[in-house]
Coordinates of C-alpha atoms in Angstrom, one line a residue:
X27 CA 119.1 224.9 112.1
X28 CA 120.2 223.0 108.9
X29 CA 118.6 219.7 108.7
X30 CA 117.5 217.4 105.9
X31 CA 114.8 214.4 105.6
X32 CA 115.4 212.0 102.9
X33 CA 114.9 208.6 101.9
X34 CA 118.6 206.7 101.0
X35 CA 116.7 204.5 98.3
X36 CA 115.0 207.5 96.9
X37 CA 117.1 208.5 93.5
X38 CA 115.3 211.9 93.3
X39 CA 116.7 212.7 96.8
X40 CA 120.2 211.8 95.8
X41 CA 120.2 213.3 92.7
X42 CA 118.6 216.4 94.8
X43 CA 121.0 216.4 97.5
X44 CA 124.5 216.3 95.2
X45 CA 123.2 219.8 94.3
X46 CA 123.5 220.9 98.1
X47 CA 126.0 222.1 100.0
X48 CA 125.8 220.3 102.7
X49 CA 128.3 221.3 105.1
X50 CA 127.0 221.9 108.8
X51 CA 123.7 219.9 107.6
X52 CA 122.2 217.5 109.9
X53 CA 120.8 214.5 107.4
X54 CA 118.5 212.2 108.9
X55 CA 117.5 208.9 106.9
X56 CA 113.6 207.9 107.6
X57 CA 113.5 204.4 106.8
X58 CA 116.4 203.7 109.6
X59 CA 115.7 206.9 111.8
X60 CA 112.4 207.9 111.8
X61 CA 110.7 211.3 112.4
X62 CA 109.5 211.6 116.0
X63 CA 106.4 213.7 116.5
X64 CA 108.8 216.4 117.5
X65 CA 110.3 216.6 114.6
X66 CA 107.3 216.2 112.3
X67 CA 105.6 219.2 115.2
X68 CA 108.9 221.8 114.4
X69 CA 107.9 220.6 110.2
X70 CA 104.4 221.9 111.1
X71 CA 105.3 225.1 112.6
X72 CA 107.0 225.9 109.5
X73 CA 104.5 224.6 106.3
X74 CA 101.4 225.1 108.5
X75 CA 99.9 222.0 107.4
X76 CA 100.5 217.9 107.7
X77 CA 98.6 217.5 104.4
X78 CA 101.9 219.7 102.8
X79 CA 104.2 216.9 104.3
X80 CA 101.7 213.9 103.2
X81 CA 103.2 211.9 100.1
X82 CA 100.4 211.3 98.1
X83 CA 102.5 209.7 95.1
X84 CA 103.2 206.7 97.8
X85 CA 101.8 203.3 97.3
X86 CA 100.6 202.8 100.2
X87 CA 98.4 206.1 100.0
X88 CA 96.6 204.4 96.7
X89 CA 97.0 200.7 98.0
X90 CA 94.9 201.4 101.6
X91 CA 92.2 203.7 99.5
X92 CA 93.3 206.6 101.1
X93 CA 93.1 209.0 98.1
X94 CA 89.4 208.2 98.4
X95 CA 88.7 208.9 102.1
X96 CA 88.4 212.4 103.3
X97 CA 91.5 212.8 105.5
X98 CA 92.3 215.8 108.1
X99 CA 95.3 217.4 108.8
X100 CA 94.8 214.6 112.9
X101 CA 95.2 212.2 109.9
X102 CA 98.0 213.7 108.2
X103 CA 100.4 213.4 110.9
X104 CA 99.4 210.2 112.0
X105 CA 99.6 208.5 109.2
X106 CA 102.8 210.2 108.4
X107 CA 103.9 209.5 112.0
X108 CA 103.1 205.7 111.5
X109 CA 104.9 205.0 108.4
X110 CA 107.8 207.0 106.8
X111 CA 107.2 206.2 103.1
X112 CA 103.8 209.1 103.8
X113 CA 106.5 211.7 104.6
X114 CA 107.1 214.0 101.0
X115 CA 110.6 214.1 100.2
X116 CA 113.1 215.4 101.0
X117 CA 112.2 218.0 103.8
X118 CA 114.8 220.1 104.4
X119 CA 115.1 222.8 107.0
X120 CA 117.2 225.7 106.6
X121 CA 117.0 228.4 109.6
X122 CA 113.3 229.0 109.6
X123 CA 112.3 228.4 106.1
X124 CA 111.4 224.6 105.2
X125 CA 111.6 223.1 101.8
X126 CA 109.1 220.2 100.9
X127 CA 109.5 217.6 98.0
X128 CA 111.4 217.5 94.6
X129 CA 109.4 220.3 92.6
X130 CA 111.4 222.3 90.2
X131 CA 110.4 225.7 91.9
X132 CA 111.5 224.4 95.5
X133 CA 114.9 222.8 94.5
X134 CA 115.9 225.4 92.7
X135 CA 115.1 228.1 96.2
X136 CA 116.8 225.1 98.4
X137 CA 119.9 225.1 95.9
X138 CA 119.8 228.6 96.3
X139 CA 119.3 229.1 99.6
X140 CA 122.2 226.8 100.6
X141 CA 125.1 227.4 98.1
X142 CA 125.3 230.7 98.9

């Protein structure tokens, strides 16, 4: 499975994605496609936690008072599940290893890992 999560008025995840080769990728857009709790389940499997996926640079996250609430992993997904601007990005998914947000250490293993 080759699959990537991104945001189209993200710059970091266009900038991130002209690195790629992309060829044989499924892309998904959030905003227009969202992830269905299958998808954001098979994400899970993966990182082993919800809190790993949760964008907690988004407004929103400061804007509702979240950063000062106590959230668990339940909370996690459902917050991520109700509003795509909570999912970290991109996510990418290549074969069995996932790839979560724009860190140097992680682009630089994604770039790797898919311009072999």
């Amino acid at each position: 499975m080759k699959k990537i999560y991104y945001l189209k008025t993200c710059d970091t995840c266009k900038k991130i994605m002209k690195q790629l080769h992309l060829e044989g990728f499924e892309i998904q857009e959030i905003k227009n496609n969202p992830v269905t709790k299958e998808q954001l389940h098979k994400m899970y499997e993966l990182s082993h936690s919800y809190e790993a996926l949760f964008n907690k640079r988004a407004k929103l996250y400061k804007d509702q008072g979240l950063k000062d609430k106590n959230l668990s992993e339940s909370d996690f997904k459902n917050l991520i599940l109700k509003q795509y601007t909570f999912l970290k990005r991109p996510v990418a998914i290549v074969d069995d290893e996932i790839f979560i947000g724009n860190g140097k250490k992680t682009i630089a293993q994604l770039v790797e890992k898919t311009n072999f």
